[in-house]
Each structure stands twice: as structure tokens, then as C-alpha cells.
Tab-separated table of C-alpha atoms in Angstrom:
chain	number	residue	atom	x	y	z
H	1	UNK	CA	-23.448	104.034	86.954
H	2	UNK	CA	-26.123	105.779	84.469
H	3	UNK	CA	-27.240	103.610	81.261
H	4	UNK	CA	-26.904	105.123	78.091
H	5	UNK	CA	-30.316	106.407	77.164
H	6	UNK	CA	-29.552	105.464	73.086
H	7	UNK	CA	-28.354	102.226	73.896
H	8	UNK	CA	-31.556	101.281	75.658
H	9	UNK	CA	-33.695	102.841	73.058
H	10	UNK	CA	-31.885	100.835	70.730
H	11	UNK	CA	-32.277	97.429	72.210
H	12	UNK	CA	-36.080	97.994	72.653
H	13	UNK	CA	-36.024	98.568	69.214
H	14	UNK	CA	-34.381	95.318	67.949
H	15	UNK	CA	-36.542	93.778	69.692
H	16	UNK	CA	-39.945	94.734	68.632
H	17	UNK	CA	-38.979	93.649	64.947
H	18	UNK	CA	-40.596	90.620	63.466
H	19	UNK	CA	-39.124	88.243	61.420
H	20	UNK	CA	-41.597	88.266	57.821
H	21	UNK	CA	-41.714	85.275	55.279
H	22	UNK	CA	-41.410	86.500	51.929
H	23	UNK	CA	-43.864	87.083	49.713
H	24	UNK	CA	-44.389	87.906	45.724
H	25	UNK	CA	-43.914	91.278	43.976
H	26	UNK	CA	-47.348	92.647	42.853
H	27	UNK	CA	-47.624	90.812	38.990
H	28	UNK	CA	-49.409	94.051	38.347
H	29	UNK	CA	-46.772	96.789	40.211
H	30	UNK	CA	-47.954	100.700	40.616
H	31	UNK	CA	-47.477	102.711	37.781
H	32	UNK	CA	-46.325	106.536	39.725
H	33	UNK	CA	-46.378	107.652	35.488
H	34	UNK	CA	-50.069	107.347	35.079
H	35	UNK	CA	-50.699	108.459	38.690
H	36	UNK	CA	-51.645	105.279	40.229
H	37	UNK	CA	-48.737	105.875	43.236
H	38	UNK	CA	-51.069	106.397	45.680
H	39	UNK	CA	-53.929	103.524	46.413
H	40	UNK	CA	-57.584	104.293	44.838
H	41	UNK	CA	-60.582	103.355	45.824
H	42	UNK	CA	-61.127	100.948	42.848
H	43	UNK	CA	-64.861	100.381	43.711
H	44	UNK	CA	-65.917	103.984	42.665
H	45	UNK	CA	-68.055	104.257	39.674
H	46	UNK	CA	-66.366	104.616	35.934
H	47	UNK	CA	-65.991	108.262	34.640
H	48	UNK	CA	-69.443	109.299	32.572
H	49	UNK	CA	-69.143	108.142	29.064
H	50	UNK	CA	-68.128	111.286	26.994
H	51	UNK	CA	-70.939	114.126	25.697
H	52	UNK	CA	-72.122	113.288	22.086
H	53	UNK	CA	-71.189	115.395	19.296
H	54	UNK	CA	-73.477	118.573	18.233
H	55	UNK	CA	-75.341	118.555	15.428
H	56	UNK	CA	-74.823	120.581	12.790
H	57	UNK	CA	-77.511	123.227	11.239
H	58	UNK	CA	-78.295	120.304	8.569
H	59	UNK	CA	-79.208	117.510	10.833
H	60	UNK	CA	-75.831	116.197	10.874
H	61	UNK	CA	-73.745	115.144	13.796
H	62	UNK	CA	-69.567	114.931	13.541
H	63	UNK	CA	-69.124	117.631	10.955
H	64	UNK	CA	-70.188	121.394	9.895
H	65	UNK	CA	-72.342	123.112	7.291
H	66	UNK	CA	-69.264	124.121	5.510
H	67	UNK	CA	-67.523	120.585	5.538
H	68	UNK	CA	-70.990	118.917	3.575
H	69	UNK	CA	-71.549	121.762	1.402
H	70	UNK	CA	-67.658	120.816	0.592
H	71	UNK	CA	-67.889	117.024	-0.433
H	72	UNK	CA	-71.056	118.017	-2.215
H	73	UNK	CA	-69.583	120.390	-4.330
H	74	UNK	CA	-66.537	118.360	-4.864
H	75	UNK	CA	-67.740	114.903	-5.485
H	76	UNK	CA	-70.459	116.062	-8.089
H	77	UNK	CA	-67.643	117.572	-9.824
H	78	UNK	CA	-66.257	113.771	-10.623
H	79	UNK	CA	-69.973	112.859	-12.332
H	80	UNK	CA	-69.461	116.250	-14.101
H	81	UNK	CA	-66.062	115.209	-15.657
H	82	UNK	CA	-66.985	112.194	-16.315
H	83	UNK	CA	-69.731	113.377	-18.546
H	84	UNK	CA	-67.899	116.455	-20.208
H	85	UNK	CA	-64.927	113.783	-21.424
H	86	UNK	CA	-67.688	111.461	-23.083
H	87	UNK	CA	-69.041	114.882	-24.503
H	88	UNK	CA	-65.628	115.670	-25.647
H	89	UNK	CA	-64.875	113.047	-27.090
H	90	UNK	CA	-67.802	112.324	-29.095
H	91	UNK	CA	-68.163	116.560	-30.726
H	92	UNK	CA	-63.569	116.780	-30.487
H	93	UNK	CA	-61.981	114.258	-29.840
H	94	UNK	CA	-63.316	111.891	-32.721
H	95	UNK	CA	-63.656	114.484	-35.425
H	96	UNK	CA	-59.885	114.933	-35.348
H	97	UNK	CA	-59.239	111.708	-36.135
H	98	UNK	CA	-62.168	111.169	-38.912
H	99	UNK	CA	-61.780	112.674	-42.194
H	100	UNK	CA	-65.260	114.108	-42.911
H	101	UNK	CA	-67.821	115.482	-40.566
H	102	UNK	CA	-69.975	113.129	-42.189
H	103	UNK	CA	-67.588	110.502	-41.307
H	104	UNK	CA	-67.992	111.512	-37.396
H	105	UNK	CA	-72.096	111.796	-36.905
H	106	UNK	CA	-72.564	107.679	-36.577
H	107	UNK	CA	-70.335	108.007	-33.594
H	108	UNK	CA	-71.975	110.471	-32.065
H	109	UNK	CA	-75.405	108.905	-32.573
H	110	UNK	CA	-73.715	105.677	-31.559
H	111	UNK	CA	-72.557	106.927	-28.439
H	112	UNK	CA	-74.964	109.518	-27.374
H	113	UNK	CA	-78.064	106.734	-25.895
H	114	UNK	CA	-75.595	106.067	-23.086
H	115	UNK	CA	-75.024	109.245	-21.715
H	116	UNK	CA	-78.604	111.164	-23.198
H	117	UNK	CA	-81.361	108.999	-22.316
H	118	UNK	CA	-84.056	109.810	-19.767
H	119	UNK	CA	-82.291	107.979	-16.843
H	120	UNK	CA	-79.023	109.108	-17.622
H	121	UNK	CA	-79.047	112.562	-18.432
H	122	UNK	CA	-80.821	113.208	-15.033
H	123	UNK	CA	-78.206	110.983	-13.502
H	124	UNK	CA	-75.334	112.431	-14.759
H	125	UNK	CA	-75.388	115.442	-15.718
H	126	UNK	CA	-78.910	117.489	-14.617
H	127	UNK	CA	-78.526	116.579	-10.682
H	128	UNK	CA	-74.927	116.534	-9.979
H	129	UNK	CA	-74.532	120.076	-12.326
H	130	UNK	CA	-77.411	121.645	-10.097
H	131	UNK	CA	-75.656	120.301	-6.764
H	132	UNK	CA	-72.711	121.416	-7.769
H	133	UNK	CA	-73.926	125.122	-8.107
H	134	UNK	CA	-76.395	125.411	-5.680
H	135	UNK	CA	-73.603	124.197	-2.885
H	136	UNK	CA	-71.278	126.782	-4.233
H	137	UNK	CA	-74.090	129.068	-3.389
H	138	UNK	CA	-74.679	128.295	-0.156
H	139	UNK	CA	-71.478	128.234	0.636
H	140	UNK	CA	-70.542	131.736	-0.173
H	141	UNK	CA	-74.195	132.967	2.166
H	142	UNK	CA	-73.380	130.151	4.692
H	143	UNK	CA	-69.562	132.555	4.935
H	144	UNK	CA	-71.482	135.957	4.490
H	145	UNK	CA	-73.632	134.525	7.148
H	146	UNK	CA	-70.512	133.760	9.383
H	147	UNK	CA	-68.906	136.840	8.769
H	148	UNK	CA	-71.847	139.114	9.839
H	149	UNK	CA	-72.571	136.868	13.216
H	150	UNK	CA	-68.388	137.340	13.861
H	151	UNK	CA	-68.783	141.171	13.487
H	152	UNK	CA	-72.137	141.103	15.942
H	153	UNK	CA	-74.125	142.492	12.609
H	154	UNK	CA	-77.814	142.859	13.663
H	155	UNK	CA	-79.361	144.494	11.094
H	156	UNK	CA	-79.551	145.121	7.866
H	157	UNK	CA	-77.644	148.082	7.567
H	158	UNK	CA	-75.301	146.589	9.394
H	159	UNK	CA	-75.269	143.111	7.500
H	160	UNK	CA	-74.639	145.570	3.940
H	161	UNK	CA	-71.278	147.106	5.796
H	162	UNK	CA	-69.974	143.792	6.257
H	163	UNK	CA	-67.850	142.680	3.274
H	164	UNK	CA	-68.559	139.210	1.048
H	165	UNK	CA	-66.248	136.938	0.739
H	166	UNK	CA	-63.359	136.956	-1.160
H	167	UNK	CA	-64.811	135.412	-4.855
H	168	UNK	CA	-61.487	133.145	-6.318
H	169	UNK	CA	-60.713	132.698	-10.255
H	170	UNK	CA	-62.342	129.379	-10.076
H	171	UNK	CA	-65.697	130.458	-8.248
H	172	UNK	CA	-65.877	133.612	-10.819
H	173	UNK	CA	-65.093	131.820	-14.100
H	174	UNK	CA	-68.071	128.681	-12.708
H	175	UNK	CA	-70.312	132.014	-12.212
H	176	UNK	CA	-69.529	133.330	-15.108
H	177	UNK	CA	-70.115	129.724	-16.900
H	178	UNK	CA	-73.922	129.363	-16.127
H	179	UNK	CA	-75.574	131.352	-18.821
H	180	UNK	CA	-73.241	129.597	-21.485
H	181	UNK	CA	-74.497	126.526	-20.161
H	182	UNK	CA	-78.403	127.696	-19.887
H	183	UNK	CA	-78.014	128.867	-23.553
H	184	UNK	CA	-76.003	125.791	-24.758
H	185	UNK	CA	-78.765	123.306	-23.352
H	186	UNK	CA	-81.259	125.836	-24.568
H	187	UNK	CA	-79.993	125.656	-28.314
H	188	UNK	CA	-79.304	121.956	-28.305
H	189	UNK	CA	-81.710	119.769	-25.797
H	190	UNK	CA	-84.568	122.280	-24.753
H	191	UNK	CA	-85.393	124.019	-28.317
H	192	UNK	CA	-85.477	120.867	-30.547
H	193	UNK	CA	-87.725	118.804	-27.765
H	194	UNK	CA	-90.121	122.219	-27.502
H	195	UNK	CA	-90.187	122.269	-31.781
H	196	UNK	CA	-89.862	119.317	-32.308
H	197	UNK	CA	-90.696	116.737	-29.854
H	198	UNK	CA	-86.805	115.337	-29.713
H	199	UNK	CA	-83.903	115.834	-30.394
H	200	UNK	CA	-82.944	112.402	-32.028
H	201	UNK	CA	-82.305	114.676	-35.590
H	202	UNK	CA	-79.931	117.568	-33.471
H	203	UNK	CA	-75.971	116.341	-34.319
H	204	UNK	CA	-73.161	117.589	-35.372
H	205	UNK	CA	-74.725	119.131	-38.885
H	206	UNK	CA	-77.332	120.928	-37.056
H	207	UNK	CA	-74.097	122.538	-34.701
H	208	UNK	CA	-72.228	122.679	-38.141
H	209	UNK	CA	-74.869	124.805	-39.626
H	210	UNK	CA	-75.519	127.213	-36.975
H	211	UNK	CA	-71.792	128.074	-37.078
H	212	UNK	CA	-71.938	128.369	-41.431
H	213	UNK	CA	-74.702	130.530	-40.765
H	214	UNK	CA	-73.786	133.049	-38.068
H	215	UNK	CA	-69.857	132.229	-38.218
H	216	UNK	CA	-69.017	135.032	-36.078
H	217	UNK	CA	-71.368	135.281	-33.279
H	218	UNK	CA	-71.068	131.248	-32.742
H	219	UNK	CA	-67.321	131.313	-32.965
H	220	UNK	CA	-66.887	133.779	-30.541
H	221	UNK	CA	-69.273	132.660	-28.615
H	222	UNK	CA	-67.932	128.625	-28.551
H	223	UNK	CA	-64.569	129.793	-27.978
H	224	UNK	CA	-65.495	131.853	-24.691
H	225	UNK	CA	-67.649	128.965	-23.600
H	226	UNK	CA	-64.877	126.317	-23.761
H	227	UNK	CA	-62.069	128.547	-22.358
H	228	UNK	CA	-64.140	129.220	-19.385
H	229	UNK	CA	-65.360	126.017	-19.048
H	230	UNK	CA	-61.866	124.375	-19.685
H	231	UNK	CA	-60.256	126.911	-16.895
H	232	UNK	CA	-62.551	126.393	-14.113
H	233	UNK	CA	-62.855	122.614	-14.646
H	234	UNK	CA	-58.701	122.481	-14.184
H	235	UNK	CA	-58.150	124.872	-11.518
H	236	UNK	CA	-61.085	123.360	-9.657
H	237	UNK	CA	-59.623	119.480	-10.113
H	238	UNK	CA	-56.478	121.101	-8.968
H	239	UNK	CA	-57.755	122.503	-5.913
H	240	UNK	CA	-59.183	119.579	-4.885
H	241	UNK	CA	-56.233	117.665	-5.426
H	242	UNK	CA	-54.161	120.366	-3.542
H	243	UNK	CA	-51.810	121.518	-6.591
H	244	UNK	CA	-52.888	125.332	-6.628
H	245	UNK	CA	-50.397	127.381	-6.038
H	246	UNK	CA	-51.952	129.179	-3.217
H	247	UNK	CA	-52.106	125.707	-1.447
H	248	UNK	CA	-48.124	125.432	-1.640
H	249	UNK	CA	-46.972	125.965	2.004
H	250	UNK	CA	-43.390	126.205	2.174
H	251	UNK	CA	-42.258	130.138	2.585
H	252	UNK	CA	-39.177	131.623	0.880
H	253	UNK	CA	-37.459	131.216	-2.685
H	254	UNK	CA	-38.427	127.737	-2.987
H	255	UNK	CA	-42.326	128.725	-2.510
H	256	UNK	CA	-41.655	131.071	-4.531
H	257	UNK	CA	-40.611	128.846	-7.631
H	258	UNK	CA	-43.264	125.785	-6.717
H	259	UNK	CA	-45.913	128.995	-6.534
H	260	UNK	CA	-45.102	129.810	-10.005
H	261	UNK	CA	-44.522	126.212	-11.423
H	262	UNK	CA	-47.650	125.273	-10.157
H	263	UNK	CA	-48.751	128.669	-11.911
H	264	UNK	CA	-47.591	127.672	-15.355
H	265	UNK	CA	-48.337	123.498	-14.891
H	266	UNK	CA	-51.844	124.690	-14.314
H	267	UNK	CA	-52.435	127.121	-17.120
H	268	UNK	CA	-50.649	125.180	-19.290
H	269	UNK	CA	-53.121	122.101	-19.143
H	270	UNK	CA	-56.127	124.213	-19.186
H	271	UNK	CA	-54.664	126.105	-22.609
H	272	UNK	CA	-53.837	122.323	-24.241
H	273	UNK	CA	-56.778	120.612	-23.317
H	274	UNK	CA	-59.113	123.929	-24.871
H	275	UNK	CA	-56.735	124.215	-27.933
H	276	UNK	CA	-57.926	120.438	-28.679
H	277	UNK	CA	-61.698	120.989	-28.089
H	278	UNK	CA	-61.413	124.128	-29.749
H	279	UNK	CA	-59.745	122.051	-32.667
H	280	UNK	CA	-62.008	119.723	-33.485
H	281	UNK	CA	-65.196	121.550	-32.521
H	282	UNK	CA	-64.225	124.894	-34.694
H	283	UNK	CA	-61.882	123.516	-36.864
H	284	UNK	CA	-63.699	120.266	-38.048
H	285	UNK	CA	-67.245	121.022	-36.808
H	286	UNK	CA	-67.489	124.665	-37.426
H	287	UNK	CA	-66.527	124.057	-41.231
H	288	UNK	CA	-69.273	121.575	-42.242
H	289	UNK	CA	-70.841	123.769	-44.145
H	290	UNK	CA	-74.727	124.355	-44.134
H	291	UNK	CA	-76.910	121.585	-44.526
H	292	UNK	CA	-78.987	121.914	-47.779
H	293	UNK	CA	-82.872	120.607	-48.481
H	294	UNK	CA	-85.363	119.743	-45.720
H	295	UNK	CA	-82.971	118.905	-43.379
H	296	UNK	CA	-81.257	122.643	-43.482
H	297	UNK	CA	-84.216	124.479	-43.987
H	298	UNK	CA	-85.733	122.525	-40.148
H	299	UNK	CA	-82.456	123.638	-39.007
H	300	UNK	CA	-83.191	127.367	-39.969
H	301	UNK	CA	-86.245	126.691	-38.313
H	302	UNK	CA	-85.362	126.047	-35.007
H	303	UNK	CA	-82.416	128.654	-35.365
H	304	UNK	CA	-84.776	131.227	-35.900
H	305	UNK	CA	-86.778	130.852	-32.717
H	306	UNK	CA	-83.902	131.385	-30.331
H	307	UNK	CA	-84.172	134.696	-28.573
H	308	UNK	CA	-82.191	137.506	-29.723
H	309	UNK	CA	-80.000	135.985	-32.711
H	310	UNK	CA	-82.630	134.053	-33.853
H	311	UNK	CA	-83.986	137.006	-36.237
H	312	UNK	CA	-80.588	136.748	-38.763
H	313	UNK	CA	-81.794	133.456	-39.736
């Protein structure tokens, strides 16, 4: 009688197991997620540590050209503010609430050491307003730059046909803001140290006289140089605070309306805070009157040796 081939094969088989004591589950079990189901070789080396970051064209490693010339443009714009509110305060603010210019000057010659002096001034006003411009500069070339490298622009003809960057409201009205300032710190800091030797006798009756004097030309002139001043300074704090209304990013009807509230919000503020300045530094300031005896006739003086209007004196 045959055996059963399967049978055989399946005693032989019972037989070669072996009976195993148990042992412990792994306190540390494979993780077939993070691709550890099949054994490693942990003796092999550790990855390389990672490359370190590229430097920038300024020296600086982690960030780019455009990303410094950023924060230094934007935080010289909070020593900036926090000189033009003394300033406003001291020629606005506090001949609104005095009744006579007269009434107003101690304050200003009060105040004015703390912000005027030869460590200050430098400090905060002269070096952040000169950072603040000459990184908006660079900026703008460091983008024409980028542009022309993008387009493969070699030369110089073909550097002219590639076109400059788009110039915003803010970055025109700051451009357009530098030769009030130049002639502002001109009429008021640089002529009376050149005539003078100081300017410890320039206040609000020398400002008050200049304005009796050439009424028209100064109050034209003031009120351009505080409406463009008062615009760029609140569309730029709003762009760094991310309230313009190009920086609104939800699409539709509802972008729409936060566009055009941010629109009016903005405006609004800019046309308020100028309307004050404008209020005490025309209405208060610019009707002193001129300044009779010695005193007005030095003002004439250094009046008369400022270029161009300088000869109606």
C-alpha cells in the first residue's frame, strides 16, 4: 500500500519545529511611516550637516538686498515721525491752544534744546532722513538692475529699452518732498548759522515775518509743503502697517468696498491731520505780523539773501 506523499511531508514538518520561550516586544517597535520597515545599517555616518546660506551682495547672509534696503527705509521712518510730531507740536499744535503768538515762542524755545542740539539733530533727524532716501534710491536701481539682468539686457541700449519701475503715490509725493525740505532747512537752520553764527534768535516771529512779508509766495508754498509731506507720511505708515488698499487681498464685492474704505480712511487722516498743521501754522503763525525794530530789520536781512525771492525783501 503507497503512503500519502502530503501526509509524510507533513509529519516531517511538525517535527522540525522548535518550541521558543517568549520574549519582549521591541520597547522601541519599527516605524514602516518614516521608512524604518526594513533594518539599516545604523553604524553609517550621519547625513552632512546642511549648506550655509548665501550671502547677499551687502555682506549679509539669510536675507536679500531688497529685504535690508526694506527695514532701512522703514524703521528710519519711526525716528522721522517721531521728530515731525515734536515739530508739530511745538510750530501747530501749541499755537492753537495759546492766545497770542507771543504767548507760544517760550514753548518753542523751551522745547526746541531737546530735539535741536548738536547730538540730537544728527540723531534724529539728519541720519535717519538721509537713510531713509538714499534706501528708497537704491531700491528703485537695485529693481531697474533686476529687471534688465531678467530681460538678458547687456548693453546700454539695451538697459534704456527696459522699462523702470512702476513709481507709487507714496514714492512720487517723498520725491517730490526733497526740495521743500532742502529749502525749508535752508531758510531756517542753514541761513541763520551761515549769517549769523546760530540760530538761537530764528522762532516763530522770524517764520511769522517771512509770511507778513511775502504772504503769497510763503502761503502757497507752506501749504504744498505740508500736504505733501502730510500725504506721504500717512500712506507710507499705512503701507507698512498693511492698510493700503492695494494690500487688501480678498477678490470680489467685498474687496471692492474694503479697497475703497481703506481709500477714504486713508485720505481722510492725511486731509485732518494737514488741516490742523495748516491751522495753526497759517492761521496763528502766518498772521503775526512783521516784527518791527532791530529784530525785524535782521530778519529782512537774512530774508534777503535767500536765492531767488530773496530780492522782494
Amino acid at each position: 500500500m503507497e503512503k500519502n506523499p502530503k501526509a509524510a511531508e507533513s509529519r516531517e514538518t511538525l517535527l522540525s519545529l522548535q518550541e521558543l520561550e517568549p520574549s519582549p516586544v521591541d520597547e522601541d517597535p519599527i516605524d514602516i511611516e518614516k521608512g524604518d520597515y526594513f533594518d539599516t545599517d545604523h553604524s553609517s555616518p550621519p547625513p552632512p550637516p546642511p549648506p550655509l546660506a548665501r550671502s547677499t551682495t551687502l555682506g549679509l547672509s539669510g536675507h536679500s538686498t531688497v529685504y535690508w534696503l526694506t527695514r532701512l527705509q522703514k524703521y528710519s521712518s519711526y525716528t522721522l515721525t517721531t521728530f515731525l510730531t515734536l515739530h508739530i507740536t511745538n510750530t501747530s499744535l501749541i499755537p492753537l491752544l495759546t492766545p497770542t503768538l507771543a504767548h507760544a515762542e517760550p514753548y518753542l524755545l523751551l522745547t526746541r534744546p531737546y530735539y535741536q542740539s548738536p547730538l540730537t539733530e544728527p540723531l534724529l533727524l539728519l541720519a535717519p532722513l538721509l537713510t531713509h532716501i538714499a534706501s528708497g534710491t537704491l531700491l528703485r536701481l537695485h529693481r531697474r538692475r533686476q529687471s534688465a539682468l531678467h530681460y538678458g539686457a547687456e548693453t546700454r541700449s539695451d538697459r534704456r529699452r527696459v522699462a523702470w519701475p512702476k513709481l507709487s503715490g507714496t514714492s512720487a509725493l517723498g520725491y517730490l518732498l526733497v526740495p521743500f525740505l532742502v529749502g525749508h532747512a535752508f531758510v531756517n537752520r542753514v541761513l541763520p548759522l551761515w549769517v549769523e553764527g546760530g540760530s538761537s534768535g530764528v522762532g516763530l516771529g522770524y517764520v511769522g515775518h517771512g509770511f507778513a512779508r511775502m504772504m503769497g509766495v510763503a502761503g502757497v508754498g507752506y501749504a504744498v509743503f505740508v500736504g505733501v509731506g502730510v500725504w506721504h507720511v500717512v500712506w507710507g505708515w499705512a503701507r507698512w502697517l498693511g492698510w493700503t488698499p492695494g494690500q487688501v487681498g480678498e477678490g470680489g464685492v467685498q474687496g471692492q468696498l474694503r479697497r475703497k474704505r481703506r481709500w477714504y480712511v486713508i485720505n481722510g487722516v492725511s486731509a485732518v491731520v494737514a488741516a490742523l498743521w495748516m491751522a495753526g501754522g497759517l492761521g496763528v503763525v502766518g498772521r503775526g505780523g512783521e516784527v518791527k525794530g532791530w529784530l525785524g530789520r535782521g530778519y529782512d536781512e537774512l530774508y534777503r539773501r535767500v536765492p531767488i525771492v530773496g530780492r522782494w525783501f
